[in-house]
């Protein structure tokens, strides 16, 4: 037996049993707080669980990666060539990490998109032979050691992480992904023409049928596969009762007359605009409070239900306001946030109009928020340390949702066609619903919107506000600029329009705004655009060195670690303190924060 | 590139010819139709803008039996008893039944003359959806449509062109007889090519390219950059010749054990240590990396 266990034989039998399987009593501290899902890691800025976008340099630009539960907006370039690549990278990353996928499209069939995924560049395919070389000592072998020969017979140790657990990968655009690998991915696809029959144009409600069906389909995928914290074995509830239905019913109903342009909603007059801004600020604060609550470990129960109600209440009010064309209800909307700070959150005003009574909406969401916590409590008494939480970890996975060209005419939306569309709020309403789904599940979404076609800038601004991270691509293809020598090294410009404020008042601001991108065969790089007088020290192109690590996988135990993760090198914790509690998804990620202490008490 | 598009090699293609009041694109459209008929392809026309005789005028008379004209010109809204074709029939199922009237099972080319008329009577989103549905249906080889772009809002034109695989914008040239075609074509892989060509359509509807003001753009992923070897041109020697290497290997270094002793030491013994390592991404993060400030 190994030496360490002999030396510690004086400890109790329990400990011995653990040592037999574990060999050391020391556990790494950093891992204990988070359940490790392959392809995720806690953010260095705010401890949020993040996933990679599939493009390492994009991860860096938006502050490390996409937080689980958030929404990334990609504004398409004019010919949709690069934004399409980004969606493919995003989905391919999901396949490599073993995440589940959801693909929604109205134009290309999702299976076609899946077939065109780029091939990952994996360096651990070539080195599965870690067990051999045990007995023979052949000095003539090419890899026999001259200096450190004492290590020669030791088994090779995998120093690099298995590629599935690494964060961010590189892809070869010229090849497509291996079909076998593709089939390992659990993929739900939504192809609009198959889901929604093309109806007659006379029916106005038909126009947003696509969004409604898509939202239902996403909800079904989240529920049936257990991304919302429920047990995945349960069949999905029949016909999506309760929350979403209520939401859909009163938010999509009659949206045709709700926003008579140009006075209401999208093109709000300036007085309204300032009021809205202050409302927005307050709501953010309230949302912050609400989302902090679970992490502060208040006891679950009716109190908690009340505390998470305000945000939902506010949301409900917003939709009600949209549904009624007169100004009276909008006044009650503006007073609404004041109630948010009240002790109960359920003011008298909200009780007045219960016709649509989406009580199911709020309670159901609250239940969802609470469910993981209940699970935690159930598990805790029987928790015997690692094994159970490992089993829980295995069942956890991330759902990646990729939606292409939302808002284009093929979805039946007319924001691309006219300046004052009849369904100005349809896309925004959909995004509200999508966000609500994302926020309380282990899922992350990438949405592309043909922003250059959207005629009304106010609609695009609203859509951007509703997404967490917003990135716009501006390709040089087919433009005069292409010939400009300043741009000759690049394929387009990348604008980071918005980064999310997650659990803090400041957001991660990219240090450089002048970004350009370039699609190479093996890499999609984003670089700081330079003029010649920029000092050389500024010329840091973050992830460029990432490809030189192919030899690290076969290294021995003492080999220098070459696979410094590129994003890591530059993502030093600079802003908020590390102690900021991760909040949004932590309730569902973290089954038992105190499991370690509780186990030791039992002993 | 105009002639390339005219071949219609690509299955499921959707070509839009955009014209304005300044410059009529119907001659070019008829040039396309004529070329397709000469290749003995089946062409179905949904005609709303001009009557059948006017459309057939000038087409090669030998092969016009392959052309099938669905007359939406005489009664576009179905006011009479039995209209030949109405704008309300612009539904994929209806069109597919129309196409099946021709006995051959060959893939056909659908010509729409013009989309502007249809857009007057259907909402743009519906038109886009149905065009896409037609393309996916598989019965069509390609769709060729004329669009009077100055009649519609920019967003509608943009939405339609977003769907197209090739857009040909026809504008008047500097001199009288030539016309400029600004062609933008994108392939399925996302490649975009643009070209400007001067063309003319002769009496017998053959399209000929007069001159190319080509600014052809052909961008694919660039090949990997080859780094120059820094050890290529040195004033001193870094490499060993074969003789030098042998001499170097002959030299026995201190503390180098003989082969026997090595293998004796390498035999597994009791109490030997083991290396246990579980790879962890956190290990690669070096807090005090001294080389962090180097730009390498």
PDB file of N, CA, C and O in Angstrom, chain A residues 28 30-31 79 81 84 107 112 137 139 149 153 158-159 161 191 193 198 409-410 412 416-418 453 455 477-478 482 537 540 561 563 568 572, chain B residues 124 128-129 132 136 153 155-156 158-159 162-163 184 186 188-192 194 217 219 257 259 265-266 279-286 292 295:
ATOM      1  N   UNK A  28      -9.301  20.064  -2.222  1.00  0.00           N
ATOM      2  CA  UNK A  28      -9.069  21.397  -2.724  1.00  0.00           C
ATOM      3  C   UNK A  28     -10.218  22.301  -2.294  1.00  0.00           C
ATOM      4  O   UNK A  28     -11.376  21.949  -2.416  1.00  0.00           O
ATOM      5  N   UNK A  30     -11.056  25.313  -3.429  1.00  0.00           N
ATOM      6  CA  UNK A  30     -11.730  26.133  -4.430  1.00  0.00           C
ATOM      7  C   UNK A  30     -12.905  25.401  -5.066  1.00  0.00           C
ATOM      8  O   UNK A  30     -13.853  26.024  -5.516  1.00  0.00           O
ATOM      9  N   UNK A  31     -12.814  24.088  -5.123  1.00  0.00           N
ATOM     10  CA  UNK A  31     -13.853  23.374  -5.837  1.00  0.00           C
ATOM     11  C   UNK A  31     -15.093  23.131  -4.989  1.00  0.00           C
ATOM     12  O   UNK A  31     -16.137  22.803  -5.499  1.00  0.00           O
ATOM     13  N   UNK A  79     -24.640  40.488 -44.140  1.00  0.00           N
ATOM     14  CA  UNK A  79     -24.956  39.269 -44.879  1.00  0.00           C
ATOM     15  C   UNK A  79     -25.034  38.056 -43.966  1.00  0.00           C
ATOM     16  O   UNK A  79     -25.044  36.927 -44.442  1.00  0.00           O
ATOM     17  N   UNK A  81     -23.014  36.439 -42.303  1.00  0.00           N
ATOM     18  CA  UNK A  81     -22.033  35.367 -42.433  1.00  0.00           C
ATOM     19  C   UNK A  81     -21.266  35.142 -41.135  1.00  0.00           C
ATOM     20  O   UNK A  81     -21.003  34.008 -40.776  1.00  0.00           O
ATOM     21  N   UNK A  84     -23.602  34.055 -38.078  1.00  0.00           N
ATOM     22  CA  UNK A  84     -23.922  32.636 -38.194  1.00  0.00           C
ATOM     23  C   UNK A  84     -22.782  31.778 -37.648  1.00  0.00           C
ATOM     24  O   UNK A  84     -22.998  30.772 -36.981  1.00  0.00           O
ATOM     25  N   UNK A 107     -35.324  29.925 -40.750  1.00  0.00           N
ATOM     26  CA  UNK A 107     -34.835  29.900 -42.122  1.00  0.00           C
ATOM     27  C   UNK A 107     -34.200  28.562 -42.482  1.00  0.00           C
ATOM     28  O   UNK A 107     -34.726  27.816 -43.278  1.00  0.00           O
ATOM     29  N   UNK A 112     -29.655  21.179 -40.294  1.00  0.00           N
ATOM     30  CA  UNK A 112     -28.606  21.681 -41.180  1.00  0.00           C
ATOM     31  C   UNK A 112     -27.568  22.461 -40.393  1.00  0.00           C
ATOM     32  O   UNK A 112     -26.367  22.326 -40.619  1.00  0.00           O
ATOM     33  N   UNK A 137      11.706  -1.183 -19.729  1.00  0.00           N
ATOM     34  CA  UNK A 137      12.646  -0.061 -19.624  1.00  0.00           C
ATOM     35  C   UNK A 137      13.587  -0.151 -20.795  1.00  0.00           C
ATOM     36  O   UNK A 137      14.610  -0.824 -20.727  1.00  0.00           O
ATOM     37  N   UNK A 139      16.069   1.593 -23.109  1.00  0.00           N
ATOM     38  CA  UNK A 139      16.820   2.850 -23.229  1.00  0.00           C
ATOM     39  C   UNK A 139      16.849   3.383 -24.650  1.00  0.00           C
ATOM     40  O   UNK A 139      17.093   4.563 -24.851  1.00  0.00           O
ATOM     41  N   UNK A 149      15.718  10.230 -15.452  1.00  0.00           N
ATOM     42  CA  UNK A 149      15.365   8.854 -15.807  1.00  0.00           C
ATOM     43  C   UNK A 149      14.649   8.129 -14.689  1.00  0.00           C
ATOM     44  O   UNK A 149      14.029   7.101 -14.912  1.00  0.00           O
ATOM     45  N   UNK A 153       9.709   5.013 -15.492  1.00  0.00           N
ATOM     46  CA  UNK A 153       8.710   3.956 -15.428  1.00  0.00           C
ATOM     47  C   UNK A 153       7.408   4.384 -14.775  1.00  0.00           C
ATOM     48  O   UNK A 153       6.493   3.590 -14.669  1.00  0.00           O
ATOM     49  N   UNK A 158      -1.981  12.651 -16.705  1.00  0.00           N
ATOM     50  CA  UNK A 158      -2.657  13.638 -17.562  1.00  0.00           C
ATOM     51  C   UNK A 158      -2.601  14.993 -16.866  1.00  0.00           C
ATOM     52  O   UNK A 158      -3.270  15.210 -15.855  1.00  0.00           O
ATOM     53  N   UNK A 159      -1.770  15.870 -17.389  1.00  0.00           N
ATOM     54  CA  UNK A 159      -1.674  17.168 -16.723  1.00  0.00           C
ATOM     55  C   UNK A 159      -2.693  18.153 -17.256  1.00  0.00           C
ATOM     56  O   UNK A 159      -3.161  19.023 -16.546  1.00  0.00           O
ATOM     57  N   UNK A 161      -6.306  19.297 -18.628  1.00  0.00           N
ATOM     58  CA  UNK A 161      -7.675  18.893 -18.350  1.00  0.00           C
ATOM     59  C   UNK A 161      -8.228  18.156 -19.563  1.00  0.00           C
ATOM     60  O   UNK A 161      -7.834  18.428 -20.689  1.00  0.00           O
ATOM     61  N   UNK A 191     -38.067  24.290 -35.603  1.00  0.00           N
ATOM     62  CA  UNK A 191     -38.039  24.848 -36.948  1.00  0.00           C
ATOM     63  C   UNK A 191     -39.421  25.411 -37.221  1.00  0.00           C
ATOM     64  O   UNK A 191     -40.403  24.670 -37.263  1.00  0.00           O
ATOM     65  N   UNK A 193     -41.402  26.620 -39.657  1.00  0.00           N
ATOM     66  CA  UNK A 193     -42.409  26.115 -40.604  1.00  0.00           C
ATOM     67  C   UNK A 193     -42.997  24.762 -40.201  1.00  0.00           C
ATOM     68  O   UNK A 193     -44.105  24.442 -40.594  1.00  0.00           O
ATOM     69  N   UNK A 198     -48.392  27.743 -41.823  1.00  0.00           N
ATOM     70  CA  UNK A 198     -48.538  29.077 -42.387  1.00  0.00           C
ATOM     71  C   UNK A 198     -50.020  29.388 -42.521  1.00  0.00           C
ATOM     72  O   UNK A 198     -50.737  28.740 -43.283  1.00  0.00           O
ATOM     73  N   UNK A 409     -38.455  38.730 -40.947  1.00  0.00           N
ATOM     74  CA  UNK A 409     -39.817  38.562 -41.455  1.00  0.00           C
ATOM     75  C   UNK A 409     -40.249  37.103 -41.419  1.00  0.00           C
ATOM     76  O   UNK A 409     -41.437  36.807 -41.374  1.00  0.00           O
ATOM     77  N   UNK A 410     -39.288  36.195 -41.429  1.00  0.00           N
ATOM     78  CA  UNK A 410     -39.661  34.784 -41.473  1.00  0.00           C
ATOM     79  C   UNK A 410     -40.319  34.336 -40.179  1.00  0.00           C
ATOM     80  O   UNK A 410     -41.016  33.327 -40.154  1.00  0.00           O
ATOM     81  N   UNK A 412     -42.508  36.013 -38.896  1.00  0.00           N
ATOM     82  CA  UNK A 412     -43.800  36.666 -38.936  1.00  0.00           C
ATOM     83  C   UNK A 412     -43.787  38.025 -38.268  1.00  0.00           C
ATOM     84  O   UNK A 412     -44.821  38.642 -38.077  1.00  0.00           O
ATOM     85  N   UNK A 416     -38.858  44.469 -39.160  1.00  0.00           N
ATOM     86  CA  UNK A 416     -37.890  44.729 -40.209  1.00  0.00           C
ATOM     87  C   UNK A 416     -38.517  45.450 -41.394  1.00  0.00           C
ATOM     88  O   UNK A 416     -37.814  45.941 -42.256  1.00  0.00           O
ATOM     89  N   UNK A 417     -39.816  45.438 -41.459  1.00  0.00           N
ATOM     90  CA  UNK A 417     -40.456  45.908 -42.681  1.00  0.00           C
ATOM     91  C   UNK A 417     -40.913  47.357 -42.594  1.00  0.00           C
ATOM     92  O   UNK A 417     -40.914  48.061 -43.585  1.00  0.00           O
ATOM     93  N   UNK A 418     -41.339  47.784 -41.446  1.00  0.00           N
ATOM     94  CA  UNK A 418     -41.872  49.145 -41.438  1.00  0.00           C
ATOM     95  C   UNK A 418     -41.379  49.920 -40.225  1.00  0.00           C
ATOM     96  O   UNK A 418     -40.963  49.349 -39.220  1.00  0.00           O
ATOM     97  N   UNK A 453     -31.697  45.544 -40.381  1.00  0.00           N
ATOM     98  CA  UNK A 453     -32.983  45.612 -41.064  1.00  0.00           C
ATOM     99  C   UNK A 453     -34.058  46.268 -40.208  1.00  0.00           C
ATOM    100  O   UNK A 453     -35.068  46.721 -40.726  1.00  0.00           O
ATOM    101  N   UNK A 455     -36.164  48.758 -38.656  1.00  0.00           N
ATOM    102  CA  UNK A 455     -36.307  50.122 -39.145  1.00  0.00           C
ATOM    103  C   UNK A 455     -36.339  51.145 -38.021  1.00  0.00           C
ATOM    104  O   UNK A 455     -35.842  52.240 -38.165  1.00  0.00           O
ATOM    105  N   UNK A 477     -17.570  43.177 -45.517  1.00  0.00           N
ATOM    106  CA  UNK A 477     -17.873  42.542 -46.791  1.00  0.00           C
ATOM    107  C   UNK A 477     -18.749  43.418 -47.654  1.00  0.00           C
ATOM    108  O   UNK A 477     -19.790  43.905 -47.204  1.00  0.00           O
ATOM    109  N   UNK A 478     -18.334  43.558 -48.873  1.00  0.00           N
ATOM    110  CA  UNK A 478     -19.143  44.313 -49.811  1.00  0.00           C
ATOM    111  C   UNK A 478     -19.221  45.787 -49.492  1.00  0.00           C
ATOM    112  O   UNK A 478     -20.145  46.459 -49.887  1.00  0.00           O
ATOM    113  N   UNK A 482     -13.565  47.777 -47.207  1.00  0.00           N
ATOM    114  CA  UNK A 482     -12.787  46.570 -47.357  1.00  0.00           C
ATOM    115  C   UNK A 482     -11.437  46.869 -47.979  1.00  0.00           C
ATOM    116  O   UNK A 482     -10.429  46.248 -47.656  1.00  0.00           O
ATOM    117  N   UNK A 537       3.466  47.958 -26.119  1.00  0.00           N
ATOM    118  CA  UNK A 537       2.950  47.271 -24.937  1.00  0.00           C
ATOM    119  C   UNK A 537       1.441  47.069 -25.009  1.00  0.00           C
ATOM    120  O   UNK A 537       0.896  46.186 -24.366  1.00  0.00           O
ATOM    121  N   UNK A 540      -1.644  43.696 -27.146  1.00  0.00           N
ATOM    122  CA  UNK A 540      -1.892  42.380 -26.549  1.00  0.00           C
ATOM    123  C   UNK A 540      -3.145  41.809 -27.160  1.00  0.00           C
ATOM    124  O   UNK A 540      -4.227  42.321 -27.018  1.00  0.00           O
ATOM    125  N   UNK A 561       3.910  23.421 -17.256  1.00  0.00           N
ATOM    126  CA  UNK A 561       2.535  23.524 -17.752  1.00  0.00           C
ATOM    127  C   UNK A 561       2.469  24.590 -18.815  1.00  0.00           C
ATOM    128  O   UNK A 561       2.633  25.766 -18.556  1.00  0.00           O
ATOM    129  N   UNK A 563      -0.115  24.844 -20.928  1.00  0.00           N
ATOM    130  CA  UNK A 563      -1.467  25.192 -21.372  1.00  0.00           C
ATOM    131  C   UNK A 563      -2.072  26.273 -20.502  1.00  0.00           C
ATOM    132  O   UNK A 563      -3.142  26.119 -19.970  1.00  0.00           O
ATOM    133  N   UNK A 568      -7.521  33.343 -19.076  1.00  0.00           N
ATOM    134  CA  UNK A 568      -7.206  33.491 -17.678  1.00  0.00           C
ATOM    135  C   UNK A 568      -6.082  34.485 -17.455  1.00  0.00           C
ATOM    136  O   UNK A 568      -6.029  35.201 -16.498  1.00  0.00           O
ATOM    137  N   UNK A 572      -7.620  39.176 -14.776  1.00  0.00           N
ATOM    138  CA  UNK A 572      -7.275  39.299 -13.372  1.00  0.00           C
ATOM    139  C   UNK A 572      -8.431  39.923 -12.622  1.00  0.00           C
ATOM    140  O   UNK A 572      -9.089  40.820 -13.149  1.00  0.00           O
TER     141      UNK A 572
ATOM    142  N   UNK B 124     -45.664  41.981 -46.066  1.00  0.00           N
ATOM    143  CA  UNK B 124     -44.313  41.567 -46.441  1.00  0.00           C
ATOM    144  C   UNK B 124     -43.852  40.303 -45.697  1.00  0.00           C
ATOM    145  O   UNK B 124     -43.185  39.453 -46.284  1.00  0.00           O
ATOM    146  N   UNK B 128     -42.514  36.912 -47.454  1.00  0.00           N
ATOM    147  CA  UNK B 128     -41.209  36.316 -47.150  1.00  0.00           C
ATOM    148  C   UNK B 128     -41.364  34.859 -46.740  1.00  0.00           C
ATOM    149  O   UNK B 128     -40.637  33.985 -47.205  1.00  0.00           O
ATOM    150  N   UNK B 129     -42.317  34.608 -45.865  1.00  0.00           N
ATOM    151  CA  UNK B 129     -42.509  33.242 -45.382  1.00  0.00           C
ATOM    152  C   UNK B 129     -42.866  32.303 -46.523  1.00  0.00           C
ATOM    153  O   UNK B 129     -42.358  31.187 -46.605  1.00  0.00           O
ATOM    154  N   UNK B 132     -39.953  31.559 -48.801  1.00  0.00           N
ATOM    155  CA  UNK B 132     -39.046  30.624 -48.165  1.00  0.00           C
ATOM    156  C   UNK B 132     -39.613  29.206 -48.199  1.00  0.00           C
ATOM    157  O   UNK B 132     -38.895  28.237 -48.449  1.00  0.00           O
ATOM    158  N   UNK B 136     -38.047  25.844 -49.974  1.00  0.00           N
ATOM    159  CA  UNK B 136     -37.749  24.622 -49.239  1.00  0.00           C
ATOM    160  C   UNK B 136     -38.481  23.422 -49.815  1.00  0.00           C
ATOM    161  O   UNK B 136     -38.103  22.295 -49.611  1.00  0.00           O
ATOM    162  N   UNK B 153     -41.000  50.489 -49.123  1.00  0.00           N
ATOM    163  CA  UNK B 153     -40.127  51.010 -48.078  1.00  0.00           C
ATOM    164  C   UNK B 153     -38.816  50.222 -48.080  1.00  0.00           C
ATOM    165  O   UNK B 153     -38.778  49.057 -48.463  1.00  0.00           O
ATOM    166  N   UNK B 155     -37.179  48.968 -45.753  1.00  0.00           N
ATOM    167  CA  UNK B 155     -37.142  47.785 -44.912  1.00  0.00           C
ATOM    168  C   UNK B 155     -37.688  46.557 -45.608  1.00  0.00           C
ATOM    169  O   UNK B 155     -37.171  45.451 -45.436  1.00  0.00           O
ATOM    170  N   UNK B 156     -38.730  46.742 -46.404  1.00  0.00           N
ATOM    171  CA  UNK B 156     -39.327  45.609 -47.102  1.00  0.00           C
ATOM    172  C   UNK B 156     -38.355  45.079 -48.144  1.00  0.00           C
ATOM    173  O   UNK B 156     -38.136  43.873 -48.265  1.00  0.00           O
ATOM    174  N   UNK B 158     -35.190  45.437 -48.066  1.00  0.00           N
ATOM    175  CA  UNK B 158     -34.083  44.824 -47.329  1.00  0.00           C
ATOM    176  C   UNK B 158     -34.418  43.428 -46.844  1.00  0.00           C
ATOM    177  O   UNK B 158     -33.605  42.515 -46.946  1.00  0.00           O
ATOM    178  N   UNK B 159     -35.642  43.255 -46.350  1.00  0.00           N
ATOM    179  CA  UNK B 159     -36.039  41.945 -45.842  1.00  0.00           C
ATOM    180  C   UNK B 159     -36.055  40.910 -46.951  1.00  0.00           C
ATOM    181  O   UNK B 159     -35.616  39.773 -46.763  1.00  0.00           O
ATOM    182  N   UNK B 162     -32.628  40.052 -48.033  1.00  0.00           N
ATOM    183  CA  UNK B 162     -31.966  39.245 -47.006  1.00  0.00           C
ATOM    184  C   UNK B 162     -32.174  37.765 -47.283  1.00  0.00           C
ATOM    185  O   UNK B 162     -31.336  36.941 -46.942  1.00  0.00           O
ATOM    186  N   UNK B 163     -33.300  37.445 -47.929  1.00  0.00           N
ATOM    187  CA  UNK B 163     -33.595  36.048 -48.222  1.00  0.00           C
ATOM    188  C   UNK B 163     -32.901  35.568 -49.491  1.00  0.00           C
ATOM    189  O   UNK B 163     -32.704  34.371 -49.675  1.00  0.00           O
ATOM    190  N   UNK B 184     -24.776  41.192 -56.183  1.00  0.00           N
ATOM    191  CA  UNK B 184     -24.270  40.699 -54.891  1.00  0.00           C
ATOM    192  C   UNK B 184     -24.730  39.259 -54.760  1.00  0.00           C
ATOM    193  O   UNK B 184     -25.924  38.985 -54.831  1.00  0.00           O
ATOM    194  N   UNK B 186     -24.367  35.640 -52.520  1.00  0.00           N
ATOM    195  CA  UNK B 186     -23.783  34.968 -51.364  1.00  0.00           C
ATOM    196  C   UNK B 186     -24.053  33.478 -51.422  1.00  0.00           C
ATOM    197  O   UNK B 186     -25.136  33.037 -51.795  1.00  0.00           O
ATOM    198  N   UNK B 188     -23.903  29.533 -49.721  1.00  0.00           N
ATOM    199  CA  UNK B 188     -24.428  28.965 -48.490  1.00  0.00           C
ATOM    200  C   UNK B 188     -23.425  29.035 -47.344  1.00  0.00           C
ATOM    201  O   UNK B 188     -23.786  29.115 -46.183  1.00  0.00           O
ATOM    202  N   UNK B 189     -22.154  28.999 -47.718  1.00  0.00           N
ATOM    203  CA  UNK B 189     -21.143  29.012 -46.670  1.00  0.00           C
ATOM    204  C   UNK B 189     -20.946  30.399 -46.088  1.00  0.00           C
ATOM    205  O   UNK B 189     -20.155  30.572 -45.178  1.00  0.00           O
ATOM    206  N   UNK B 190     -21.636  31.381 -46.632  1.00  0.00           N
ATOM    207  CA  UNK B 190     -21.533  32.714 -46.073  1.00  0.00           C
ATOM    208  C   UNK B 190     -20.568  33.603 -46.829  1.00  0.00           C
ATOM    209  O   UNK B 190     -20.278  34.709 -46.425  1.00  0.00           O
ATOM    210  N   UNK B 191     -20.076  33.119 -47.953  1.00  0.00           N
ATOM    211  CA  UNK B 191     -19.175  33.925 -48.750  1.00  0.00           C
ATOM    212  C   UNK B 191     -19.971  34.950 -49.551  1.00  0.00           C
ATOM    213  O   UNK B 191     -21.044  34.635 -50.056  1.00  0.00           O
ATOM    214  N   UNK B 192     -19.454  36.123 -49.673  1.00  0.00           N
ATOM    215  CA  UNK B 192     -20.172  37.170 -50.400  1.00  0.00           C
ATOM    216  C   UNK B 192     -19.283  37.688 -51.524  1.00  0.00           C
ATOM    217  O   UNK B 192     -18.118  37.990 -51.308  1.00  0.00           O
ATOM    218  N   UNK B 194     -19.244  40.518 -54.814  1.00  0.00           N
ATOM    219  CA  UNK B 194     -19.934  41.665 -55.427  1.00  0.00           C
ATOM    220  C   UNK B 194     -19.230  42.031 -56.712  1.00  0.00           C
ATOM    221  O   UNK B 194     -18.005  41.956 -56.806  1.00  0.00           O
ATOM    222  N   UNK B 217     -14.728  40.556 -54.790  1.00  0.00           N
ATOM    223  CA  UNK B 217     -14.321  40.353 -53.410  1.00  0.00           C
ATOM    224  C   UNK B 217     -14.377  38.867 -53.140  1.00  0.00           C
ATOM    225  O   UNK B 217     -15.410  38.250 -53.317  1.00  0.00           O
ATOM    226  N   UNK B 219     -13.358  36.591 -50.236  1.00  0.00           N
ATOM    227  CA  UNK B 219     -12.714  36.449 -48.937  1.00  0.00           C
ATOM    228  C   UNK B 219     -13.048  35.101 -48.336  1.00  0.00           C
ATOM    229  O   UNK B 219     -14.202  34.775 -48.126  1.00  0.00           O
ATOM    230  N   UNK B 257      24.674   7.192 -14.578  1.00  0.00           N
ATOM    231  CA  UNK B 257      24.852   5.806 -14.190  1.00  0.00           C
ATOM    232  C   UNK B 257      24.887   4.912 -15.410  1.00  0.00           C
ATOM    233  O   UNK B 257      24.346   5.259 -16.461  1.00  0.00           O
ATOM    234  N   UNK B 259      23.945   1.542 -17.575  1.00  0.00           N
ATOM    235  CA  UNK B 259      22.618   1.017 -17.891  1.00  0.00           C
ATOM    236  C   UNK B 259      22.143   0.016 -16.844  1.00  0.00           C
ATOM    237  O   UNK B 259      20.967   0.015 -16.471  1.00  0.00           O
ATOM    238  N   UNK B 265      17.910   0.321 -10.379  1.00  0.00           N
ATOM    239  CA  UNK B 265      17.221   1.329  -9.565  1.00  0.00           C
ATOM    240  C   UNK B 265      15.771   1.504  -9.997  1.00  0.00           C
ATOM    241  O   UNK B 265      14.932   1.925  -9.210  1.00  0.00           O
ATOM    242  N   UNK B 266      15.534   1.182 -11.254  1.00  0.00           N
ATOM    243  CA  UNK B 266      14.176   1.420 -11.752  1.00  0.00           C
ATOM    244  C   UNK B 266      13.214   0.306 -11.411  1.00  0.00           C
ATOM    245  O   UNK B 266      12.019   0.440 -11.661  1.00  0.00           O
ATOM    246  N   UNK B 279      -5.833  16.725 -12.546  1.00  0.00           N
ATOM    247  CA  UNK B 279      -5.711  17.999 -13.260  1.00  0.00           C
ATOM    248  C   UNK B 279      -6.828  18.975 -12.874  1.00  0.00           C
ATOM    249  O   UNK B 279      -7.967  18.586 -12.658  1.00  0.00           O
ATOM    250  N   UNK B 280      -6.436  20.199 -12.773  1.00  0.00           N
ATOM    251  CA  UNK B 280      -7.378  21.213 -12.317  1.00  0.00           C
ATOM    252  C   UNK B 280      -7.031  22.511 -13.024  1.00  0.00           C
ATOM    253  O   UNK B 280      -5.865  22.906 -13.077  1.00  0.00           O
ATOM    254  N   UNK B 281      -8.027  23.139 -13.541  1.00  0.00           N
ATOM    255  CA  UNK B 281      -7.773  24.385 -14.277  1.00  0.00           C
ATOM    256  C   UNK B 281      -7.171  25.451 -13.381  1.00  0.00           C
ATOM    257  O   UNK B 281      -6.411  26.300 -13.831  1.00  0.00           O
ATOM    258  N   UNK B 282      -7.480  25.372 -12.093  1.00  0.00           N
ATOM    259  CA  UNK B 282      -6.967  26.403 -11.198  1.00  0.00           C
ATOM    260  C   UNK B 282      -5.452  26.321 -11.045  1.00  0.00           C
ATOM    261  O   UNK B 282      -4.807  27.285 -10.666  1.00  0.00           O
ATOM    262  N   UNK B 283      -4.900  25.139 -11.312  1.00  0.00           N
ATOM    263  CA  UNK B 283      -3.453  24.992 -11.166  1.00  0.00           C
ATOM    264  C   UNK B 283      -2.702  25.810 -12.199  1.00  0.00           C
ATOM    265  O   UNK B 283      -1.552  26.192 -11.984  1.00  0.00           O
ATOM    266  N   UNK B 284      -3.318  26.033 -13.313  1.00  0.00           N
ATOM    267  CA  UNK B 284      -2.613  26.733 -14.371  1.00  0.00           C
ATOM    268  C   UNK B 284      -2.588  28.239 -14.153  1.00  0.00           C
ATOM    269  O   UNK B 284      -1.918  28.954 -14.865  1.00  0.00           O
ATOM    270  N   UNK B 285      -3.345  28.670 -13.195  1.00  0.00           N
ATOM    271  CA  UNK B 285      -3.403  30.108 -12.946  1.00  0.00           C
ATOM    272  C   UNK B 285      -2.317  30.476 -11.951  1.00  0.00           C
ATOM    273  O   UNK B 285      -2.368  30.076 -10.793  1.00  0.00           O
ATOM    274  N   UNK B 286      -1.325  31.157 -12.422  1.00  0.00           N
ATOM    275  CA  UNK B 286      -0.195  31.484 -11.571  1.00  0.00           C
ATOM    276  C   UNK B 286      -0.352  32.916 -11.083  1.00  0.00           C
ATOM    277  O   UNK B 286      -0.320  33.851 -11.868  1.00  0.00           O
ATOM    278  N   UNK B 292       4.546  37.655 -16.755  1.00  0.00           N
ATOM    279  CA  UNK B 292       3.240  38.153 -17.171  1.00  0.00           C
ATOM    280  C   UNK B 292       3.348  39.430 -17.989  1.00  0.00           C
ATOM    281  O   UNK B 292       2.548  39.676 -18.885  1.00  0.00           O
ATOM    282  N   UNK B 295       5.665  40.569 -23.460  1.00  0.00           N
ATOM    283  CA  UNK B 295       4.800  40.430 -24.631  1.00  0.00           C
ATOM    284  C   UNK B 295       5.378  39.359 -25.536  1.00  0.00           C
ATOM    285  O   UNK B 295       6.160  39.634 -26.441  1.00  0.00           O
TER     286      UNK B 295
END
